[in-house]
Short mmCIF file of C-alpha atoms in Angstrom, two decimals:
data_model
loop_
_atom_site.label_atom_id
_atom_site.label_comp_id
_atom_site.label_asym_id
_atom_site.label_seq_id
_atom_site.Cartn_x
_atom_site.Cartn_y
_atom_site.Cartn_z
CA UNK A 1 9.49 -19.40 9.10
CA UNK A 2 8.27 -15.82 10.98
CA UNK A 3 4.37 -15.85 11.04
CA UNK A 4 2.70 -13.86 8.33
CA UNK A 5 1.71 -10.11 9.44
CA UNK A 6 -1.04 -10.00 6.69
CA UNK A 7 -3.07 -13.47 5.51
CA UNK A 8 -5.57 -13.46 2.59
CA UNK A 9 -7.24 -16.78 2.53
CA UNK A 10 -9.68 -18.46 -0.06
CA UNK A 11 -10.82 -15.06 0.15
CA UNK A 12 -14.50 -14.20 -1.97
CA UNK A 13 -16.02 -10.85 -2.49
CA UNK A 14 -19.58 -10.68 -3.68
CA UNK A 15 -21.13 -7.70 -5.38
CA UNK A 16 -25.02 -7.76 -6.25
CA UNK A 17 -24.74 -11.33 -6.85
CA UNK A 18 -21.48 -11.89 -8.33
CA UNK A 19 -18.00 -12.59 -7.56
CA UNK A 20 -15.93 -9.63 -7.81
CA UNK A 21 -13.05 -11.68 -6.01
CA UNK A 22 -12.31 -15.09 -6.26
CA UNK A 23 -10.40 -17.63 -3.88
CA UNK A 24 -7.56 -14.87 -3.36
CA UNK A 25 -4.15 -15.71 -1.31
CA UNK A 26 -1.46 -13.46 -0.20
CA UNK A 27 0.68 -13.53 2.54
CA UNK A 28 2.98 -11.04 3.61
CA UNK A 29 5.13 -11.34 6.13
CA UNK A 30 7.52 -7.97 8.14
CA UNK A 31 10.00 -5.74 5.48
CA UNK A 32 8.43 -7.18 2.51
CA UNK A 33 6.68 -5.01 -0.09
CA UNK A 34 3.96 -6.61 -2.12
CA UNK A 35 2.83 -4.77 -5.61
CA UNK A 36 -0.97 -5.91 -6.75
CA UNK A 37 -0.98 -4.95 -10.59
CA UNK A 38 -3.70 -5.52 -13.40
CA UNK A 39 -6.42 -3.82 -15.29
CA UNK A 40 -9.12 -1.63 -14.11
CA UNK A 41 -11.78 -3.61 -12.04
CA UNK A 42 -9.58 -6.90 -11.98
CA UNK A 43 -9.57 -6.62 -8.08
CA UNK A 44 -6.64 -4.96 -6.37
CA UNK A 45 -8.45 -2.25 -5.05
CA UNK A 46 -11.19 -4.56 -2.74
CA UNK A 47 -7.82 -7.14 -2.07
CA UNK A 48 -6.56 -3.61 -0.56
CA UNK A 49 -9.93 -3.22 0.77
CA UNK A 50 -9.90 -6.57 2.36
CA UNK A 51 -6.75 -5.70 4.71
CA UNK A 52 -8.07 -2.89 5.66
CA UNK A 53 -11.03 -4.20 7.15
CA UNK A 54 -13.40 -1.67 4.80
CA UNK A 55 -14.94 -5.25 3.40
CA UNK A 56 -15.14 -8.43 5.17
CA UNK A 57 -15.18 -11.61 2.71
CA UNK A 58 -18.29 -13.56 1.78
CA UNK A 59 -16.37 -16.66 1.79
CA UNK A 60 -12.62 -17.84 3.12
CA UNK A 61 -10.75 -15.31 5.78
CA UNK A 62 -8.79 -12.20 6.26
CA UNK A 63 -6.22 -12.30 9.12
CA UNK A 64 -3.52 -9.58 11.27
CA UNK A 65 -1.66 -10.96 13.20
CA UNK A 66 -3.39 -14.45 12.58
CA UNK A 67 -6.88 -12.87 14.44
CA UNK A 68 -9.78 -12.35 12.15
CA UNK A 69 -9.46 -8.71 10.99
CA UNK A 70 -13.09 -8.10 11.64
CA UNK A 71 -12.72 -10.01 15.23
CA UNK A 72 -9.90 -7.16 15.95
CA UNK A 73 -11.56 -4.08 17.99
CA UNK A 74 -11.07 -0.48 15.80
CA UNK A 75 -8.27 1.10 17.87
CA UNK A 76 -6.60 -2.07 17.69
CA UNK A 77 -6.80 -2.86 14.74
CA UNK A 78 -5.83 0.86 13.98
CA UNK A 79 -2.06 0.41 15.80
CA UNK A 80 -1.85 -2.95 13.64
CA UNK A 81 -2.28 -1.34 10.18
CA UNK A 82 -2.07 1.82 8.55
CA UNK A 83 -4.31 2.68 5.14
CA UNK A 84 -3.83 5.13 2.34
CA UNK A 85 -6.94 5.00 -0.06
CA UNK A 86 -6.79 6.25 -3.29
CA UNK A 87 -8.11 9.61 -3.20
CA UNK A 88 -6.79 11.39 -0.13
CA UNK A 89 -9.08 13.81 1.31
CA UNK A 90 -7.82 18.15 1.46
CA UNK A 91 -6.22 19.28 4.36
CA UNK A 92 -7.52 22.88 4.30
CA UNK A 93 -4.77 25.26 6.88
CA UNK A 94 -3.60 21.92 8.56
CA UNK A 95 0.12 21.73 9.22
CA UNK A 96 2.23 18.79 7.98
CA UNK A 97 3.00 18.31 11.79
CA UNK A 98 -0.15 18.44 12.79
CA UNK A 99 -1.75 15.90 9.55
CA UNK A 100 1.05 13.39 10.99
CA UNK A 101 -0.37 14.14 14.85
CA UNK A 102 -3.40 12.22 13.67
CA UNK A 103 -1.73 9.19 13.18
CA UNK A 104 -1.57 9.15 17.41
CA UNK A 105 -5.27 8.84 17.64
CA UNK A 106 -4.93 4.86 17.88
CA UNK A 107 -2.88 4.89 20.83
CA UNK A 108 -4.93 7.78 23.09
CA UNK A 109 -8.23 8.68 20.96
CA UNK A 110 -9.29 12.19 20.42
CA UNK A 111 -9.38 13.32 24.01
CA UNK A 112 -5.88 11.95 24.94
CA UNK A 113 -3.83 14.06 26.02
CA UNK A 114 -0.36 14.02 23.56
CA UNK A 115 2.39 12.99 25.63
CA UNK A 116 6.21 12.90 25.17
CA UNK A 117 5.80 9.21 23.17
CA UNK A 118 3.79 10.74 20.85
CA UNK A 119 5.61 13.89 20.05
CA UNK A 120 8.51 11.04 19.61
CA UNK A 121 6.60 9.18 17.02
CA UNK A 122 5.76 12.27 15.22
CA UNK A 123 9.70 13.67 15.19
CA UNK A 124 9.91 10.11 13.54
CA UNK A 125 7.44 9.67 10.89
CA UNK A 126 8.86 13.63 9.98
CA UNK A 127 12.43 12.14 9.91
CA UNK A 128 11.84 9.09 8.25
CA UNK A 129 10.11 10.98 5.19
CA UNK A 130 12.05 13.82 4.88
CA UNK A 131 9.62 16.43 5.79
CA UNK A 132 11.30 18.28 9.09
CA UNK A 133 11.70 21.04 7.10
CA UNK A 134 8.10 21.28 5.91
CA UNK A 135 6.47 20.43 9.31
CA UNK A 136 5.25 24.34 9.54
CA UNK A 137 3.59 24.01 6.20
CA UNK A 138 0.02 23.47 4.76
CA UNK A 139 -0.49 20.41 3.31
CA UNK A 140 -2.85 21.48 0.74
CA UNK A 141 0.51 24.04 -0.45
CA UNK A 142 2.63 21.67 -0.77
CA UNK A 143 3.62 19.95 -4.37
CA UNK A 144 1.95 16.63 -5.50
CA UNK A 145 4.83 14.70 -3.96
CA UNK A 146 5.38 16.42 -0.79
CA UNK A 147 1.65 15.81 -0.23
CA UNK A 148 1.95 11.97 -0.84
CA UNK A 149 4.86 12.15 2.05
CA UNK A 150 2.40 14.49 4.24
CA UNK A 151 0.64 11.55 4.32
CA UNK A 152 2.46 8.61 4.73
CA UNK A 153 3.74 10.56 7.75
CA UNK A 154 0.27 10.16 9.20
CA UNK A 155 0.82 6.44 8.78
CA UNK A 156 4.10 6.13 9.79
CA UNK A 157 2.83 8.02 13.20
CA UNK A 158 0.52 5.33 14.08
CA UNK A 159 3.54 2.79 14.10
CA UNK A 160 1.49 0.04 12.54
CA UNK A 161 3.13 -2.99 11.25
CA UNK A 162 1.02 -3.35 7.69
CA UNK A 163 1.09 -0.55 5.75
CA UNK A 164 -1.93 -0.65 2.53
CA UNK A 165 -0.96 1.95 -0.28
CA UNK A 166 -3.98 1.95 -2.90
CA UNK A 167 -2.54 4.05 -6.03
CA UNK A 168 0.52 5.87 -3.72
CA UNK A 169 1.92 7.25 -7.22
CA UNK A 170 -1.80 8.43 -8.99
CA UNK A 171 -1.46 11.44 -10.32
CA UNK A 172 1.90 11.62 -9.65
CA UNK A 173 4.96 12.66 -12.54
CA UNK A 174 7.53 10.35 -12.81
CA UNK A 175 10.30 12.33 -10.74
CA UNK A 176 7.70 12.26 -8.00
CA UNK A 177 6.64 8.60 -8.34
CA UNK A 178 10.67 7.45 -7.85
CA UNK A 179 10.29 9.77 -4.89
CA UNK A 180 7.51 8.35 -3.49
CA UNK A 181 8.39 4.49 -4.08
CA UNK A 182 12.13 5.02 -2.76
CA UNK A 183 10.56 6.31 0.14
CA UNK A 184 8.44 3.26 0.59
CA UNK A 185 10.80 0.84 -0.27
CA UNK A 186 13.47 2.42 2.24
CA UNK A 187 10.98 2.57 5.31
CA UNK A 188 9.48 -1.09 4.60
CA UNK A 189 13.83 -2.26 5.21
CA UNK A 190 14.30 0.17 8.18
CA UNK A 191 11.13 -0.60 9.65
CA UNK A 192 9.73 -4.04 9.06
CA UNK A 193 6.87 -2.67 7.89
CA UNK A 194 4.70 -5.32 5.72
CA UNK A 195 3.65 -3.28 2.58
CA UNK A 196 1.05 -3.95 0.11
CA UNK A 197 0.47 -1.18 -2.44
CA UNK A 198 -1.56 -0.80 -5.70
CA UNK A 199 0.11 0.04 -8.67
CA UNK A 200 -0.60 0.53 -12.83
CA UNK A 201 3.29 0.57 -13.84
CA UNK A 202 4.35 -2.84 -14.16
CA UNK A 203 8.06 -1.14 -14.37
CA UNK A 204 7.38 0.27 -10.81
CA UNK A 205 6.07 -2.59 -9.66
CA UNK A 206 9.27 -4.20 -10.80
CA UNK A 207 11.69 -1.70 -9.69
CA UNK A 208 10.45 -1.64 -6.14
CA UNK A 209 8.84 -4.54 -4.98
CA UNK A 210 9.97 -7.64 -3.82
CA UNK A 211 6.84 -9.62 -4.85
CA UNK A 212 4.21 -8.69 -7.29
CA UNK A 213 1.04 -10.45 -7.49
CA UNK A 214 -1.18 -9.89 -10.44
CA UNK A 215 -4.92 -10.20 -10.39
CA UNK A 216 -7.41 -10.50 -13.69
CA UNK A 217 -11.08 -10.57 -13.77
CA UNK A 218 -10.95 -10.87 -9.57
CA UNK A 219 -8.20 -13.76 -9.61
CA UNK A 220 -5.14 -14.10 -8.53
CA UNK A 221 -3.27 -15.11 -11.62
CA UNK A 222 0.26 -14.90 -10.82
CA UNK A 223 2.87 -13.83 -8.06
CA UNK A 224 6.24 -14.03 -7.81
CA UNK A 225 8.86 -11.78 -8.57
CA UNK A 226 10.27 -9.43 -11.01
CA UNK A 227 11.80 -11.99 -13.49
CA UNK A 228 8.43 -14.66 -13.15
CA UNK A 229 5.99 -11.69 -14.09
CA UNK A 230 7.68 -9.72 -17.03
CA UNK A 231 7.32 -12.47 -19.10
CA UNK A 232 5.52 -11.43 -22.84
CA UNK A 233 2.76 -14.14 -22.37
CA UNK A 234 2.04 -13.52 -18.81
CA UNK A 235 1.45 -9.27 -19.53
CA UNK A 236 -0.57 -10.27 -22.30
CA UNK A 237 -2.69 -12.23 -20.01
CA UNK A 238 -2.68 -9.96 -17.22
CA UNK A 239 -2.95 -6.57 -19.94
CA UNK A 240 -4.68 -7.93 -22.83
CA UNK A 241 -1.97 -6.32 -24.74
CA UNK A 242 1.28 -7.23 -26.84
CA UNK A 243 4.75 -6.29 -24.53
CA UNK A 244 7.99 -7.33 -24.84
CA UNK A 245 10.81 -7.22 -22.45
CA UNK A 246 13.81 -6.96 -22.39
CA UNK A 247 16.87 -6.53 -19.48
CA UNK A 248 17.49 -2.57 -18.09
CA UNK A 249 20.89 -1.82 -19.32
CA UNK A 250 22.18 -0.79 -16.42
CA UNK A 251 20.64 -3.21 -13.12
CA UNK A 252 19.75 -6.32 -15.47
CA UNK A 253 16.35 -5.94 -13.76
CA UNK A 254 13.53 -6.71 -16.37
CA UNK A 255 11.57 -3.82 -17.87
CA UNK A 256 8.17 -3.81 -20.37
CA UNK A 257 7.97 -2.00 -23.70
CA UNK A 258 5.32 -1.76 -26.51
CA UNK A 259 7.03 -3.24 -29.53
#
């Protein structure tokens, strides 16, 4: 079995006092993306946290590459794994070539001059999502989508191994969230990328992911895979609320609805 990428273990957050995470696991391992689903303040967004390095855990460990992520030095750690928070900052008059030129700074640091490996990268994170035609463009012009790509560009140019996606599709229509997720989906098979993402549509989670791992109350309370989660008594433990499933028509795949 390949070494995990990413490893969460026995993993405890503390926040004035309490525990805002509890004993979490997850392992994820190259081409696999991992979906963290469940209510508002039941933990996905400090597991997220956790990978990136932003928090280190009060109790139990979080690994890359099996080093202690807060053992790894910045720049390192920076060509290991790529982060997306929630709210992405504006881009005011930068290019969509020169947002994804950022994602070099890892490999050369600000006074680095860019050499013909970079510019390589860059052609590459452009090509992979779709955005050679845009590369001249403002970010800040572009549509809520085209944005979301912008930046996952920037990631893909650091060619990091772990990609972290907190919320990719927030504030996103639906058209746009397919868009987004394909994406993401496609680049974690080409690439080998490990990918964990936040995410509020259970549907989504199901659609795309190859593991989804469901937190409640800052617990891991299930993972496993489209079938073992849409289950009526497990969303009414992760949700709080009545759902019933029933198979897609066309793919078979399970899919949520309020009855």
């Amino acid at each position: 079995m390949t070494a995990p990428l990413l490893q969460i273990s026995r993993a405890t957050v503390l926040a004035d006092g309490r525990s805002i995470l509890t004993d979490a696991d997850l392992e994820i391992g190259a081409g696999e993306v991992v979906a963290l689903i469940g209510r508002n303040g039941s933990g996905k967004s400090t597991l997220i946290r956790l990978a990136a390095g932003i928090r280190r855990p009060d109790r139990g460990q979080a690994l890359c590459c099996g080093a202690p992520i807060h053992r790894i030095p910045p720049r390192r750690f920076a060509r290991l794994v790529a982060h997306l928070p929630q709210t992405l900052p504006p881009a005011p008059s930068m290019t969509v070539r020169e947002l994804a030129a950022f994602g070099r700074y890892p490999h050369h640091g600000a006074l680095g001059r860019r050499s013909a490996e970079d510019a390589a990268a860059i052609g590459r994170a452009l090509g992979g999502t779709g955005l050679d035609a845009l590369a001249d463009r403002e970010v800040d012009a572009l549509s809520g989508g085209e944005r979301q790509r912008a930046w996952l560009a920037m990631a893909l140019a650091q060619e990091a191994s772990v990609l972290l996606l907190d919320e990719p599709t927030a504030a996103l229509d639906v058209a746009h969230q397919v868009e987004v997720l394909t994406l993401v989906r496609s680049l974690a098979r080409d690439r080998g990328l490990a990918v964990v993402m936040v995410l509020h549509d259970v549907d989504m989670a199901a659609r795309f992911a190859d593991r989804i791992v469901a937190l409640d109350a800052g617990r891991i309370v299930a993972s496993g895979g489209a079938c073992d989660i849409l289950q009526p008594e497990m969303l009414r433990r992760i949700y709080g609320l009545e759902l019933g499933v029933m198979p897609h028509p066309v793919s078979g795949r399970p899919m949520s609805y309020l009855p």
